[in-house]
Structures are given as C-alpha cells and as structure tokens.
Amino acid sequence: ADLNLEEIRDTLVSVAFEAGRKILAANPNDISTGTKLNSADIVTETDKAVEALVSSTLAEAYPDFAFMGEETFAPGQKITDQPTFVVDPIDGTTNFVHGFPSACVSLGLAVGRVPTVGVVYNPFLDQLYTGIRGQGAFLTVGRAWGLENGAGRVSRLPLSSNPAGLLGLDQSLVAIEWGSDRSGSNYELKTAVFKKLAAAKDNNGGAMVHSLRSMGSAALNICAVAAGQLDAYWEGGCWAWDVCAGWTILVEAGGIMASGNPGDWDPAIDNRKYLAVRGAPSGQRELVQQFWDVVGQGAME
Ligand code: IPD
C-alpha cells in the first residue's frame, strides 16, 4: 500500500516536539549506568527515556513498521526493505550533558532501505528540519515558541544563498567530528583527514578551506550542509541513526551524501564513512573532487 508520507512526517514532528520538551526538562547529569564503549561515549537516562517515548508512540501509530534506535540497537540488527524508523533520541549527547545547545532528536524513515522522511529537531534553538523524498526540505524556526502565530518561520532549504557565494572546497566551511572513538585505525584516519584539510593550500599558497567546525551532532551537521551554512561534512564512524533523517533533508535540498557503502548503510557494516556536500549555488562535483584530492580516497573506502 502507498504510504502517506505527509502523515508520517507530521507524526514524527509531533513526537519530536514531545521529545524536545522532555529533553529541555531533563537533568543532563543523569548519566546512566555509565558509558557505552568508553568514557567519551556517553548515554544519559534522557536518551533512553526519549527513545522509549519515540518507539512506543511510533509502534502504536505504525505497528507494521520496523524500528532501529541507537539505545536499543543490538549488533546484527539490519535495515531491511520494510519501512523502518531509524532513530537517534539525542544526537549530540555530549553537548546535552555539557549544556552546549547543539543537540537534536533525529527521526528518519527508510523505505526499501532508502531514506524517505527526515525530521531533525533542536529543542534548544527551536529549529525543526523536515524533508520528504521528492517534496523538498524545510527549516521551521520558533514553532514551539509560538512565533508567527504558532506556525514558526518556515524557509525552504537551502536557505536563499551561500552568503559568500563560494563554489569549491577552495574557501569552504567544512565540518568534521571526532566522535567518541579515539583509538585504532579510525582515529588515525580521522586525524589524518583533519590535518590534510587544515593544511590544504589554494593556488596562491593560502589556506584552501576557510575553517573547520564540529557541531557535535552528525544530524545537525548534515542539516547545516542542507541549509548551505556548511559546504561539506565528513565523518568516519557514523551510525545509521546519525545519518538517516538528515540524509533525506540533504538530498531534498539538492545536496548529496557520498557513502563509503552506497546502498548499504547498515550499522552491520564496518565501513561507515560519510561525506555530505551542499548543492547550491553550484560547483558541487568540483567540491567533491577537490575533497578527495585533498584527503585521499581512503577517507571513503
Ligand atoms: C554522535 C554525535 C557526534 C558524532 C558521533 C555520533 P550521539 O551521536 O553525532 O557528533 O561525532 O559519530 O555518534 O552519540 O550524540 O547520539
């Protein structure tokens, strides 16, 4: 049967707002049983409570859909062709714990393994990003705060322009993330990529990349690329729930997600490197090519 994607989007938005209220009301110091992989891989009681809220609400509304969430993921679980909600209850948990206002609820729906609906909500700034495959992507600011008679200020993505009007990696603003994995080959790769990006020179011998940013949330990085506020975002080690929701928003804004495992972005896959690149104003393919020229193809394979 045909899915009513608008209705699914609306359901995800309402659960994202409810989750947002929970996050704002929570005590971020409630770091639970400790940490997951290591002391930088933090989970709080709020992550778990929000995932429980999201999964129970969605199970009631869409009992036939599968569910994959960061806090309940069991190794071996795979995304199938069945419609699957792919959920990060708090993307940017470290920021949440530190009170750094860059964290979000990231709610995606994959259909036939393709990211199809995305809702990303930062309750601290009341910024809501939404996208439906084939129907565009939008940023709504201030809806929960009651701006514009409660509708919020809605803008289609990308935002009207890349203010600097820049075209290539030359003079771009690029996001990277450390993640929590600080050892082994992934750590070595990340360090090498960051260093190469920082050191890259333009034709005049000046710095190529304007600067590097880390917002501490994969989903918010991807949405910022969709908005055109960042030109690119690369990370080695993202999980499906970090990228699923933002992916639809990015593509609907004209951006692209280059994945090391295109078509197979399952958490079961070890190779989870992603490069998100903005669409507007132009020069997307050149930017991608320059990126690989600078960092090396190993950052993708
Ligand atoms: C993490 C954040 C972080 C990124 C990691 C993610 P979490 O998600 O998005 O910025 O570097 O790869 O796992 O743990 O806060 O949900």
Short mmCIF file of C-alpha atoms and ligand atoms in Angstrom, two decimals, residues 70 88 90-94 177-179 216-218 235 237-239 242, ligand 1:
data_model
loop_
_atom_site.label_atom_id
_atom_site.label_comp_id
_atom_site.label_asym_id
_atom_site.label_seq_id
_atom_site.Cartn_x
_atom_site.Cartn_y
_atom_site.Cartn_z
CA GLU A 70 20.59 3.98 18.99
CA ASP A 88 18.63 8.80 17.48
CA ILE A 90 19.52 12.60 21.35
CA ASP A 91 22.12 13.19 18.67
CA GLY A 92 24.73 15.29 20.40
CA THR A 93 24.50 13.68 23.83
CA THR A 94 27.87 15.13 24.84
CA GLU A 177 33.78 15.26 14.06
CA TRP A 178 35.98 13.34 16.48
CA GLY A 179 33.17 11.07 17.66
CA GLY A 216 28.88 17.72 17.98
CA SER A 217 25.83 16.30 16.25
CA ALA A 218 26.03 14.43 12.98
CA GLU A 235 32.97 11.76 9.36
CA GLY A 237 32.31 6.16 12.01
CA CYS A 238 28.71 7.39 11.76
CA TRP A 239 25.85 5.06 12.56
CA ASP A 242 23.18 9.56 12.89
C1 IPD B 1 27.26 11.25 17.97
C2 IPD B 1 27.31 12.67 17.53
C3 IPD B 1 28.72 13.07 17.21
C4 IPD B 1 29.34 12.18 16.16
C5 IPD B 1 29.21 10.72 16.54
C6 IPD B 1 27.77 10.38 16.87
P1 IPD B 1 25.34 10.70 19.79
O1 IPD B 1 25.91 10.85 18.27
O2 IPD B 1 26.52 12.85 16.37
O3 IPD B 1 28.78 14.39 16.74
O4 IPD B 1 30.68 12.51 16.02
O5 IPD B 1 29.67 9.93 15.46
O6 IPD B 1 27.68 9.02 17.23
O7 IPD B 1 26.17 9.65 20.46
O8 IPD B 1 25.45 12.03 20.46
O9 IPD B 1 23.94 10.24 19.58
#
